[in-house]
Tab-separated table of C-alpha atoms in Angstrom:
chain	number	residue	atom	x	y	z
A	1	UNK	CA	-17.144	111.864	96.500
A	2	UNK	CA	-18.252	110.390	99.897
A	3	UNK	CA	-15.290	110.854	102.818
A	4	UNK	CA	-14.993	106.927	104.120
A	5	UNK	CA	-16.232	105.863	107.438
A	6	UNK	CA	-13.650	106.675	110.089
A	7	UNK	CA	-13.842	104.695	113.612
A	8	UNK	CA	-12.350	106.509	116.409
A	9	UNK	CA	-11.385	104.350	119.403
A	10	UNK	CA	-11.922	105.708	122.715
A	11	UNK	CA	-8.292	105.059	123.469
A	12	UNK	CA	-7.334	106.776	120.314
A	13	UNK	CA	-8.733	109.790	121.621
A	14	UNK	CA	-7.709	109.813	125.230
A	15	UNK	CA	-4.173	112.067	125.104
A	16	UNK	CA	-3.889	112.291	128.717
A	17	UNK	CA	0.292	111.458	130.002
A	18	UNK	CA	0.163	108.180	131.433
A	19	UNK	CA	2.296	107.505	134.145
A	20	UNK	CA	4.910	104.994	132.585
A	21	UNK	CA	5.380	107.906	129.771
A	22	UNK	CA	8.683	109.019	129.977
A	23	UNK	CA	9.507	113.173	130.873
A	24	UNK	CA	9.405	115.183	128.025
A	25	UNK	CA	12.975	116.973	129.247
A	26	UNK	CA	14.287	113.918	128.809
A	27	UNK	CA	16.540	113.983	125.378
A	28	UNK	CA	16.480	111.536	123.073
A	29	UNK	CA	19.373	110.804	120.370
A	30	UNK	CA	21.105	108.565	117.910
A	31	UNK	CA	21.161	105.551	121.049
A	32	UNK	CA	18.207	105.661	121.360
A	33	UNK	CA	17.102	105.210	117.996
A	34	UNK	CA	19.958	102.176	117.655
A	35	UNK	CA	18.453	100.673	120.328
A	36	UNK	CA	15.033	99.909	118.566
A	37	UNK	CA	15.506	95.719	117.362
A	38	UNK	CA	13.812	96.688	113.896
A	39	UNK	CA	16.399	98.909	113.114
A	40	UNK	CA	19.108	96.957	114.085
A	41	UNK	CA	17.963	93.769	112.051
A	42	UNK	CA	17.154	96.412	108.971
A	43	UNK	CA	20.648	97.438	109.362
A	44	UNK	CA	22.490	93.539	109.743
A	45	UNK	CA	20.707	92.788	107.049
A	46	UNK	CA	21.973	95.308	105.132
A	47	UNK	CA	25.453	94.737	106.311
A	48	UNK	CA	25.539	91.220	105.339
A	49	UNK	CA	24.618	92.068	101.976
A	50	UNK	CA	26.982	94.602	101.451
A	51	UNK	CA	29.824	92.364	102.927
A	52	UNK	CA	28.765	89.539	100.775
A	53	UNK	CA	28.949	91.763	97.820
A	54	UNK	CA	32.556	92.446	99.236
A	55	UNK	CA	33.506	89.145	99.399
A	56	UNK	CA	32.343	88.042	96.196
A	57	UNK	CA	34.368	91.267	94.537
A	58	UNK	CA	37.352	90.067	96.444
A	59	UNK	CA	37.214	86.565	96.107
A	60	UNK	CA	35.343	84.953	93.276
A	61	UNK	CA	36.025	88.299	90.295
């Protein structure tokens, strides 16, 4: 088998720190991770589904 043609960027291989990369001492936790918009519409959409289940237990069974 032939490995596939692989084409490296020259930004792809540049790992110096930038300057707007935050410090590394810097901890980062559950906020943080909230605070990322895919998440949070992953997670409404989620809870709207679960309340409409909810409702439709409570209401319409």
């Amino acid at each position: 088998m032939r490995p596939a043609c692989v084409i490296i960027a020259r930004e792809m291989l540049d790992t110096t720190q930038s300057d707007a990369a935050p410090p590394q001492d810097e901890p980062r936790g559950c906020l943080f991770a909230l605070s990322q918009p895919p998440l949070m519409i992953f997670l409404a959409v989620i809870g709207c589904l679960l309340l409409m289940a909810a409702l439709h237990d409570l209401l319409l069974l």
